[in-house]
CSV table of C-alpha atoms and ligand atoms in Angstrom, one decimal:
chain,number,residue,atom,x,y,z
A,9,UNK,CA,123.7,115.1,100.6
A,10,UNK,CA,126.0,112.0,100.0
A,11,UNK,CA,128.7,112.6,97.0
A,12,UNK,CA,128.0,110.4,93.8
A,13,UNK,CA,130.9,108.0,94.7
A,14,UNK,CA,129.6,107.4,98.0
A,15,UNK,CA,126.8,106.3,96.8
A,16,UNK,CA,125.0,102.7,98.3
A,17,UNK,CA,124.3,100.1,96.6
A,18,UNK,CA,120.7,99.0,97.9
A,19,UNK,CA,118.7,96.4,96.7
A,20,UNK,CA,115.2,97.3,95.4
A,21,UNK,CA,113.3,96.5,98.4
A,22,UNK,CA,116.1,98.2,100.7
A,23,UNK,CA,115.5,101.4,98.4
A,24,UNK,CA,111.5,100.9,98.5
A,25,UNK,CA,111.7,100.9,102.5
A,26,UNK,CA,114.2,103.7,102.2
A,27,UNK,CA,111.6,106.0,100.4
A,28,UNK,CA,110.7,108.5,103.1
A,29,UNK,CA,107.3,108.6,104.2
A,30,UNK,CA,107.3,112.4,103.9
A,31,UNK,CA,106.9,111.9,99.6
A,32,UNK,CA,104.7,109.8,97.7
A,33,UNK,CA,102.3,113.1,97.5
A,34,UNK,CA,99.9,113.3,94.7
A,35,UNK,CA,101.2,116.2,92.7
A,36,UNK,CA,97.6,117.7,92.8
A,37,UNK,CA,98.3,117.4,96.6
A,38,UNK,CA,101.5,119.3,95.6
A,39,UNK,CA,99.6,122.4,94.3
A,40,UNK,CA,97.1,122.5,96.9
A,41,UNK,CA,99.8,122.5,100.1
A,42,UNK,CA,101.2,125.5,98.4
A,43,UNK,CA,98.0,127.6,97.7
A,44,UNK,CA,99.0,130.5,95.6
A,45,UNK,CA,102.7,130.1,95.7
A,46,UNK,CA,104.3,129.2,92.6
A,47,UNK,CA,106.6,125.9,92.7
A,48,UNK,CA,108.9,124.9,90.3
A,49,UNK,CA,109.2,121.3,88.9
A,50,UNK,CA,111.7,119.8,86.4
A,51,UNK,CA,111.6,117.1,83.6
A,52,UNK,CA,114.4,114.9,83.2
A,53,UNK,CA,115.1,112.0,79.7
A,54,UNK,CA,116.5,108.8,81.3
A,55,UNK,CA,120.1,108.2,79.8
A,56,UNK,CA,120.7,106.3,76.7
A,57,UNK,CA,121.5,102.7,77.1
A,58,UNK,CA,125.0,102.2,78.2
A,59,UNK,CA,124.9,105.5,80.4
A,60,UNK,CA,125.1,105.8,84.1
A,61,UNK,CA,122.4,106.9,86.3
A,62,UNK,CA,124.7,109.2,87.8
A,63,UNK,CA,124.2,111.6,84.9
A,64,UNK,CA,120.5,112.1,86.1
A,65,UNK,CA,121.9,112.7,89.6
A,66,UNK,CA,124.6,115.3,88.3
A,67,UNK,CA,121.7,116.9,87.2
A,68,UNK,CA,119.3,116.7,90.2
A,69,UNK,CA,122.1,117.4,92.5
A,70,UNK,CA,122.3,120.9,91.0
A,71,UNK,CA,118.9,121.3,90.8
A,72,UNK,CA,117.3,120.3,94.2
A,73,UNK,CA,118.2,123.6,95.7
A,74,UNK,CA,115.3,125.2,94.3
A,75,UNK,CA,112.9,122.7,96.2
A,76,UNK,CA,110.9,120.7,93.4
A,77,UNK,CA,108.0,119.0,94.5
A,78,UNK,CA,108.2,116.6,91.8
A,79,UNK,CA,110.2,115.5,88.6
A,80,UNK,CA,108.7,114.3,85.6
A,81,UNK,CA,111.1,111.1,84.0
A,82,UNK,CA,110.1,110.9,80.6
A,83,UNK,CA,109.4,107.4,78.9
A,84,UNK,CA,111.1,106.6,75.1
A,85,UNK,CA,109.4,104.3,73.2
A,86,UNK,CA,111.5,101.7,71.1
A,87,UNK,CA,113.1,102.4,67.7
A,88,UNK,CA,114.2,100.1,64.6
A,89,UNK,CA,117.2,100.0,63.5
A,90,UNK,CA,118.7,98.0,60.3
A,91,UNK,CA,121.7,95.9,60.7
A,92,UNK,CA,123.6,94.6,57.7
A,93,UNK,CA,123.6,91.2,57.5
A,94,UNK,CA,127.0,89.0,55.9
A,95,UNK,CA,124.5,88.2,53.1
A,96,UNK,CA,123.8,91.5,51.9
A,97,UNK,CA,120.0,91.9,53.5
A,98,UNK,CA,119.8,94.0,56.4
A,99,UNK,CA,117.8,92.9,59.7
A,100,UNK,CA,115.3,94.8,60.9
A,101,UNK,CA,116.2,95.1,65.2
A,102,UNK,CA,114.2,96.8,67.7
A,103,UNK,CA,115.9,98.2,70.3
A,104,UNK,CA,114.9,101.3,73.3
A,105,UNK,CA,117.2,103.1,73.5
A,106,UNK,CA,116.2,105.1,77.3
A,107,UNK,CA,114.7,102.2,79.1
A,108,UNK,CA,114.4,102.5,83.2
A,109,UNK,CA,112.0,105.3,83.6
A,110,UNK,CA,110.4,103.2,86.8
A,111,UNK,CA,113.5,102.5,88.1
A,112,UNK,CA,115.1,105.9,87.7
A,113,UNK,CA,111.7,107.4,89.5
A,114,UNK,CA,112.0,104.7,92.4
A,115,UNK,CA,115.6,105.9,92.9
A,116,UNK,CA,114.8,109.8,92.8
A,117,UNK,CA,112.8,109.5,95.0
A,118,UNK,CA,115.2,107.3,97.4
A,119,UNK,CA,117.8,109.7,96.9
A,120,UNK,CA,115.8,113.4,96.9
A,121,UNK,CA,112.7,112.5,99.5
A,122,UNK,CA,111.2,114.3,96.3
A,123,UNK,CA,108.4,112.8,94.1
A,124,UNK,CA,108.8,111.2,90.6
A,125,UNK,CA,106.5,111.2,88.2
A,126,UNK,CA,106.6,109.1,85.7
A,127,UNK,CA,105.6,109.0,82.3
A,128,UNK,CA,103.5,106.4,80.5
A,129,UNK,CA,102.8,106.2,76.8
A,130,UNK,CA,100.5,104.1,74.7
A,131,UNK,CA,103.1,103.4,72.1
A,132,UNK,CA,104.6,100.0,72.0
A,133,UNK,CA,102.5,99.0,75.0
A,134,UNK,CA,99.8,96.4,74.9
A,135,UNK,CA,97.1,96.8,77.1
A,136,UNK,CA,98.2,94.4,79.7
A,137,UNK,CA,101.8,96.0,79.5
A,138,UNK,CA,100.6,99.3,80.8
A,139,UNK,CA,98.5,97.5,83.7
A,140,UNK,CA,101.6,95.3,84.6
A,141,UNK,CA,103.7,98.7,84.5
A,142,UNK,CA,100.7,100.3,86.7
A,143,UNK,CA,101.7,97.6,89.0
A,144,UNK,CA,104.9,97.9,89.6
A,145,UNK,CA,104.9,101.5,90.2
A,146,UNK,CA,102.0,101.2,92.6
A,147,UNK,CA,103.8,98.4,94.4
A,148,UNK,CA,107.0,101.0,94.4
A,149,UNK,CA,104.6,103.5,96.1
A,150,UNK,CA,104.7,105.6,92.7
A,151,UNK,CA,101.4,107.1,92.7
A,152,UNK,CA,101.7,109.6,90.0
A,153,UNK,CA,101.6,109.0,86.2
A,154,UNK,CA,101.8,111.2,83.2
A,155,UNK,CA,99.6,109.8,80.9
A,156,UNK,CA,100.2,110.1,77.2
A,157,UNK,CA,100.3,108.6,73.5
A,158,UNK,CA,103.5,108.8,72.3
A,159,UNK,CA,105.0,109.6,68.6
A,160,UNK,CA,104.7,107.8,65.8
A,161,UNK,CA,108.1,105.7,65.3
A,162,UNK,CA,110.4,107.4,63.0
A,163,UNK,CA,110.1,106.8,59.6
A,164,UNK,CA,106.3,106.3,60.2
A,165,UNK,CA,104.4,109.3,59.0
A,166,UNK,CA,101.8,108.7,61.5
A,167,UNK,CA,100.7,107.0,65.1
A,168,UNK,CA,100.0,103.0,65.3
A,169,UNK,CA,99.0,101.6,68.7
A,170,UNK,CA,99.8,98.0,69.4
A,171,UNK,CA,97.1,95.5,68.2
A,172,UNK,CA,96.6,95.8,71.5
A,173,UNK,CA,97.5,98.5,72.8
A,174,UNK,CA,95.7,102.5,73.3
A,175,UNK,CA,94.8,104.4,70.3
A,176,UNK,CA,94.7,107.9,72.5
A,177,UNK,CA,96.1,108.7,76.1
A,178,UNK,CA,92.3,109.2,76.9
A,179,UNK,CA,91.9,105.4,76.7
A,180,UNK,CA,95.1,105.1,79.4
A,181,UNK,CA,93.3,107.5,82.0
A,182,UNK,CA,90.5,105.5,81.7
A,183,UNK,CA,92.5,102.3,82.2
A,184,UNK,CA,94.4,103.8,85.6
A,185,UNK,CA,90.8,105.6,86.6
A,186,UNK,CA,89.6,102.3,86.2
A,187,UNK,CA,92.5,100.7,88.8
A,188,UNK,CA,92.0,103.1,90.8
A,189,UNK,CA,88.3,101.5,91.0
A,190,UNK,CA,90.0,98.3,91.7
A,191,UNK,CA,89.4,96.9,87.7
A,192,UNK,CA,91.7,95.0,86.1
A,193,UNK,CA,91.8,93.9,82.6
A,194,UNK,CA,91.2,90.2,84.2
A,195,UNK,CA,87.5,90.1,84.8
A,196,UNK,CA,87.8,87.4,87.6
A,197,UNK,CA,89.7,89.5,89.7
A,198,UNK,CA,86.8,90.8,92.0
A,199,UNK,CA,87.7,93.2,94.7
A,200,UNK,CA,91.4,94.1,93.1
A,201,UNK,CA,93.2,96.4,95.7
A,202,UNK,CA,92.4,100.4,94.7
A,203,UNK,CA,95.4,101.9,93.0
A,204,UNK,CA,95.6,105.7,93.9
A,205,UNK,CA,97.1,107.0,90.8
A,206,UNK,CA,96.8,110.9,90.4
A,207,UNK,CA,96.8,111.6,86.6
A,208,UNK,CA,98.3,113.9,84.5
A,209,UNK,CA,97.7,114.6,80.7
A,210,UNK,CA,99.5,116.7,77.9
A,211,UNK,CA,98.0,119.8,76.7
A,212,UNK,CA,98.6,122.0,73.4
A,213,UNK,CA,98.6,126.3,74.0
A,214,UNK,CA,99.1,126.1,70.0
A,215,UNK,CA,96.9,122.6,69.1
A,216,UNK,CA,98.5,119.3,68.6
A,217,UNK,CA,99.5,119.1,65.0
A,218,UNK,CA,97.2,116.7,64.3
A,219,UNK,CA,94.0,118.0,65.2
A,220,UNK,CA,92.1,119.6,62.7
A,221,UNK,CA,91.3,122.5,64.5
A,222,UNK,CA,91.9,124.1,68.6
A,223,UNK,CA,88.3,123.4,69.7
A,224,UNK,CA,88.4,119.6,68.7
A,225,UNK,CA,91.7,119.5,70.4
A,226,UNK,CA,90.1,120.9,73.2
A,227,UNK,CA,86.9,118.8,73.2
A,228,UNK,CA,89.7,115.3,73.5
A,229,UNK,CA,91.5,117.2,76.3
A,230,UNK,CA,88.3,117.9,78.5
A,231,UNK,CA,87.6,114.3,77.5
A,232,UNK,CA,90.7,112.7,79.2
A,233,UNK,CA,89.7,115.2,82.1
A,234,UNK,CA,86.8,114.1,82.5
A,235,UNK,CA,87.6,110.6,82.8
A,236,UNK,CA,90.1,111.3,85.5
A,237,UNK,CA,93.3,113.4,84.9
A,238,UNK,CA,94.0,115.5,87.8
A,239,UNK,CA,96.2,118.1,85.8
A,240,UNK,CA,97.3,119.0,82.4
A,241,UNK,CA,101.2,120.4,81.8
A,242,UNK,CA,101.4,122.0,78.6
A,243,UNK,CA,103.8,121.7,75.7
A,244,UNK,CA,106.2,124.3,75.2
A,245,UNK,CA,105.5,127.6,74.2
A,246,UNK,CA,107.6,131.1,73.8
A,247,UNK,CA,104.8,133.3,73.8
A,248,UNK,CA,102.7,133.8,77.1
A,249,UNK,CA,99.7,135.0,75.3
A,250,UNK,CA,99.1,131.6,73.8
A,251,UNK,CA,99.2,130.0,77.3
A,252,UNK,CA,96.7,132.4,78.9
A,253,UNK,CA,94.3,132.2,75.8
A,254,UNK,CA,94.6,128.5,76.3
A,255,UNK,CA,93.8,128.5,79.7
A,256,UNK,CA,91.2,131.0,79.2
A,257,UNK,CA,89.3,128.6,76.3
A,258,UNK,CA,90.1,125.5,78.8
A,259,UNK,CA,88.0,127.3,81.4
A,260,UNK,CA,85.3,128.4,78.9
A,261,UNK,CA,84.2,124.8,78.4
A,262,UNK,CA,84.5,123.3,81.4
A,263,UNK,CA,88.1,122.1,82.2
A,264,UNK,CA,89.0,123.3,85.7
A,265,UNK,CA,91.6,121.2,87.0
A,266,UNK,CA,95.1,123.5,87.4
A,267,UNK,CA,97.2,123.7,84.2
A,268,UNK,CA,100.7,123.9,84.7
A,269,UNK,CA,103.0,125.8,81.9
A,270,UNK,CA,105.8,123.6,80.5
A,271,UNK,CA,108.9,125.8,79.5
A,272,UNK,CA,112.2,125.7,77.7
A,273,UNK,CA,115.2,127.9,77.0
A,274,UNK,CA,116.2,128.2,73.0
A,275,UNK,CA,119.6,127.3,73.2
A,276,UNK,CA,121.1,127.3,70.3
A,277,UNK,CA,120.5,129.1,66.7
A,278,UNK,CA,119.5,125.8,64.7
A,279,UNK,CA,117.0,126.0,67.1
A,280,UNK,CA,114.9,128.6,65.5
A,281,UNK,CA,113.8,125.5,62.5
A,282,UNK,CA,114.3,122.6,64.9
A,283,UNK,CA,111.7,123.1,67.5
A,284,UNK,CA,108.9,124.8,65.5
A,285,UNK,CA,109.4,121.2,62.8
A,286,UNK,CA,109.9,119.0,66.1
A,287,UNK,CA,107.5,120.5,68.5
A,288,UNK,CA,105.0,122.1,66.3
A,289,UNK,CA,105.1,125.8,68.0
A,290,UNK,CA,105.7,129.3,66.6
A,291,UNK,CA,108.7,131.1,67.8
A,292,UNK,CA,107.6,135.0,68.5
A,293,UNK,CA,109.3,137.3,65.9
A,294,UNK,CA,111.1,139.7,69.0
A,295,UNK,CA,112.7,136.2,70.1
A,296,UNK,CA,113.4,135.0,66.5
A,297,UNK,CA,115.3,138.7,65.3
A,298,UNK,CA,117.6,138.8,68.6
A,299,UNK,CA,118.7,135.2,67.8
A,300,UNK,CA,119.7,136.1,64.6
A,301,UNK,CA,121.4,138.4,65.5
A,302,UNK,CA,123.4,136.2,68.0
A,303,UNK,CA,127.3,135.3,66.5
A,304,UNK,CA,127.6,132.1,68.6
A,305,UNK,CA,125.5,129.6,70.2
A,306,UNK,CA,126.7,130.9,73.8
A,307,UNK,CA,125.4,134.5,72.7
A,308,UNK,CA,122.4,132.9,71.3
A,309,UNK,CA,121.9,130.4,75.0
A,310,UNK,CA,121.8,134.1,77.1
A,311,UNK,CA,118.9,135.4,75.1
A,312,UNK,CA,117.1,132.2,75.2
A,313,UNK,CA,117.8,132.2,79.2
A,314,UNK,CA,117.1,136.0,79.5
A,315,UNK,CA,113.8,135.5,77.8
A,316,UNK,CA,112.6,132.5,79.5
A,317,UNK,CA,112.9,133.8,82.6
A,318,UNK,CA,110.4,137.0,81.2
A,319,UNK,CA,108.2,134.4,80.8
A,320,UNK,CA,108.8,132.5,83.9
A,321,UNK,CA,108.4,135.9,85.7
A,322,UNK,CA,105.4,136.7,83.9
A,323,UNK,CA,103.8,133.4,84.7
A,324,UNK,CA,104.5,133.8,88.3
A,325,UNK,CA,102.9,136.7,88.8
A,326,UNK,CA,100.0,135.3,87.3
A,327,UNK,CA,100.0,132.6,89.8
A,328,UNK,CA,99.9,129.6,87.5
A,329,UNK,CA,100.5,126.7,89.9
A,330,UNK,CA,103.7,125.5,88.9
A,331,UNK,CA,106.8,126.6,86.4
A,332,UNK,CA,107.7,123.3,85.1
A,333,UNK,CA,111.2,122.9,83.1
A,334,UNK,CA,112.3,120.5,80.3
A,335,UNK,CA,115.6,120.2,81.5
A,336,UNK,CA,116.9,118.0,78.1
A,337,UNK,CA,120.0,117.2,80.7
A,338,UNK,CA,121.3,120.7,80.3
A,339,UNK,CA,121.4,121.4,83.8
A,340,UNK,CA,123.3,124.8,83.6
A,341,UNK,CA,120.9,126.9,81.3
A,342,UNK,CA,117.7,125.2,84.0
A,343,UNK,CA,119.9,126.5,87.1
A,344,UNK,CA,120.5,129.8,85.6
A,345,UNK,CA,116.3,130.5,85.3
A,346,UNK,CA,115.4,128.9,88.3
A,347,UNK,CA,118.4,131.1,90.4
A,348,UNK,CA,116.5,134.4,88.6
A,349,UNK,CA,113.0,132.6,89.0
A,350,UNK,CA,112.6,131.4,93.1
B,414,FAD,P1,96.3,112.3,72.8
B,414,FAD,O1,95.7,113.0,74.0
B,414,FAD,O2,95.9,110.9,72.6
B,414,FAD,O3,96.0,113.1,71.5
B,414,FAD,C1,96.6,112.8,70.3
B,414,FAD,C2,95.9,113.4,69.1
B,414,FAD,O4,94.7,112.7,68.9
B,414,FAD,C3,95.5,114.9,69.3
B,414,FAD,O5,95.5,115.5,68.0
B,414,FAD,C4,94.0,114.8,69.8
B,414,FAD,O6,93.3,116.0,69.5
B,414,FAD,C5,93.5,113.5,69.1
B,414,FAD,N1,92.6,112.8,69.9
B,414,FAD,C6,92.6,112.5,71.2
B,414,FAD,N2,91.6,111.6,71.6
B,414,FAD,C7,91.0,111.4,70.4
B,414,FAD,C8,89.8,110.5,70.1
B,414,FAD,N3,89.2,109.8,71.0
B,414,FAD,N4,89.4,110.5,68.8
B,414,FAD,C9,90.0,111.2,67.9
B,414,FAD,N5,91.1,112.0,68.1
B,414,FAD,C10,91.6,112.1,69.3
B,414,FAD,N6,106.2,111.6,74.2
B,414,FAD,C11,106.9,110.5,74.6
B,414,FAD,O7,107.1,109.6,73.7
B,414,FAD,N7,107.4,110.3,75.8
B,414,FAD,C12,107.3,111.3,76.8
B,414,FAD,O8,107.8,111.1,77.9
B,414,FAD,C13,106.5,112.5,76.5
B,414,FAD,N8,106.3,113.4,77.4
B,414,FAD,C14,105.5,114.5,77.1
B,414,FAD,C15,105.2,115.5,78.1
B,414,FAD,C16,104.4,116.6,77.8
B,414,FAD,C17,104.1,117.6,78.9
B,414,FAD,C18,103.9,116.7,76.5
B,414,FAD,C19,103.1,118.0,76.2
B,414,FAD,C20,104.2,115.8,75.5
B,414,FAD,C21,105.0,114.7,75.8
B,414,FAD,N9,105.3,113.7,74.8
B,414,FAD,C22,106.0,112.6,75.2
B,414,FAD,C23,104.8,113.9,73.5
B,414,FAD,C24,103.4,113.3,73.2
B,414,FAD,O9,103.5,111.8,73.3
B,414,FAD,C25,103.0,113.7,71.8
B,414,FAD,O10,102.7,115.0,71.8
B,414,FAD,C26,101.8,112.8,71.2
B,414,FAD,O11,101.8,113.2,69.8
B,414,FAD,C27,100.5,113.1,71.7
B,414,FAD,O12,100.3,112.7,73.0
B,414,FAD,P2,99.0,113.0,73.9
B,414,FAD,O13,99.1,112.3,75.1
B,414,FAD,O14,98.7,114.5,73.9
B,414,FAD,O15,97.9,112.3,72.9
């Protein structure tokens, strides 16, 4: 492996041919190739704007010993923020502040030989947005897309698509299942090339917060299944028993493609109101009491390590396809579970 500095500068089309022929594997292709073996994947957040790219690879660097088929790049929709103006009003400015996902998964996969996946949402995208980013990643040889809705904006209390944009992911993996028909949104376009996405969807162990209950949740999930996703990977959760019920009610009514866990470490005792009020899932009381007990945030990192590796562990000997990480750029606490996990 070359050392950051080192690093080439290639133009896009040099770093397209430069992709090794080896990747661009469906990650459903992924799971399949390695049967009942376990792999381990990681999700990385593009840096804000201003960073360096190199930060992503800091973290890749130290993670690529532990063989990832693929790595999820998430995708940050934009954000207002007020400016004051000389006169007293303030301007209202819309700015994103982690652009590049498509370029930062074109360059993994340059750098790694690994696959990138990634991520799409509905937010802020018009219709013919999404198609012209379908585009460009199929023209990249990016053939993997995690399809999703997106937040509301803050301060918006709830969701609102573009005029015209998708309401619900479900309405995205019908748009790529429809590409991958050869439709685009332009009617006169007969006989479009075949895109050859393989879709992914999010998935909720403990419901999304909106739904009014786990079996309507459920019934949308099997929906966007059903109308192409290839694979689900779950939000977080600390207790394994909520990922195992899921999977069992998935099954129960039909959804049968593989459903890969999503994990994170606690890291640090704010923690213990941050992600249940951010993420919208329960923190196990055995977890919750030994972080309270924890003096520092170092103290309090080792028992959020320690017990996501019991999970890992215990997820791995179940056989679930994959163990996939939310790295959040803290590439020491995902190095220290992978090294106990592979
Ligand atoms: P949907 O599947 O559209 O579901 C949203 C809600 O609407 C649910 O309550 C569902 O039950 C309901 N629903 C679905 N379809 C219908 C319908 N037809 N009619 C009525 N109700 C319906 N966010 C980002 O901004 N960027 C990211 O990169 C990102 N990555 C993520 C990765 C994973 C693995 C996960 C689990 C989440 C990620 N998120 C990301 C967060 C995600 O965008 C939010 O959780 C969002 O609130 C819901 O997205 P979704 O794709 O699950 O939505």
């Amino acid at each position: 492996m070359i050392a950051i500095t080192e690093w080439p500068i290639l133009s896009l089309v040099e770093m397209i041919e430069s992709i090794p022929q080896s990747t661009a594997m469906k990650v459903t292709e992924h799971f399949k190739k390695a049967k009942d073996k376990t792999l381990v994947s990681f999700e990385v957040l593009p840096p804000l704007k201003g960073g360096s790219m190199q930060a992503i690879f800091k973290t890749l660097d130290a993670l690529m010993e532990f063989k990832p088929p693929f790595i999820d790049v998430t995708y940050h929709r934009e954000e207002f923020i007020y400016n004051k103006r000389a006169s007293g009003y303030y301007e209202k400015t819309s700015i994103r502040k982690r652009p590049g996902t498509v370029g930062i998964c074109a360059a993994i996969m340059h750098r790694y030989g690994v696959d990138a996946v990634p991520h799409l949402i509905c937010g802020g995208f018009s219709v013919e947005e999404t198609e012209n980013a379908l585009i460009d990643l199929n023209f990249l040889g990016i053939n993997n897309v995690l399809a999703l809705r997106g937040d509301a904006r803050q301060f918006e209390d709830k969701f609102t698509p573009e005029e015209d944009g998708h309401k619900y992911a479900l309405d995205m993996v019908r748009q790529i299942a429809g590409m991958n028909e050869g439709r685009y949104l332009d009617a006169n376009i007969i006989n479009g090339e075949k895109t050859d996405f393989c879709i992914g969807v999010a998935g909720y162990p403990e419901k999304h917060f909106e739904a009014p209950n786990p079996v309507s949740d459920l019934q949308f999930t099997k929906a966007k299944v059903d109308a192409g996703a290839g694979y689900i990977v779950t939000q977080m959760f600390f207790d394994n028993r909520k990922y195992f019920e899921y999977v069992d009610a998935c099954r129960k009514i039909g959804i049968n493609v593989p459903i890969v866990p999503g994990l994170k470490p606690l890291t640090r005792r704010y923690q213990l109101n941050s992600i249940p009020r951010k993420f919208f899932v329960n923190l196990p009381e055995a977890l919750v009491s030994e972080i309270q007990k924890a003096k520092t945030d170092e103290a309090a990192q080792q028992i959020g390590i320690e017990w996501c590796i019991q999970q890992s562990l215990e997820l791995k000997a179940a056989d679930v396809p994959c163990l996939h990480y939310y790295t959040m750029g803290n590439t020491d606490t995902s190095r220290a579970i992978a090294e106990a996990v592979v």
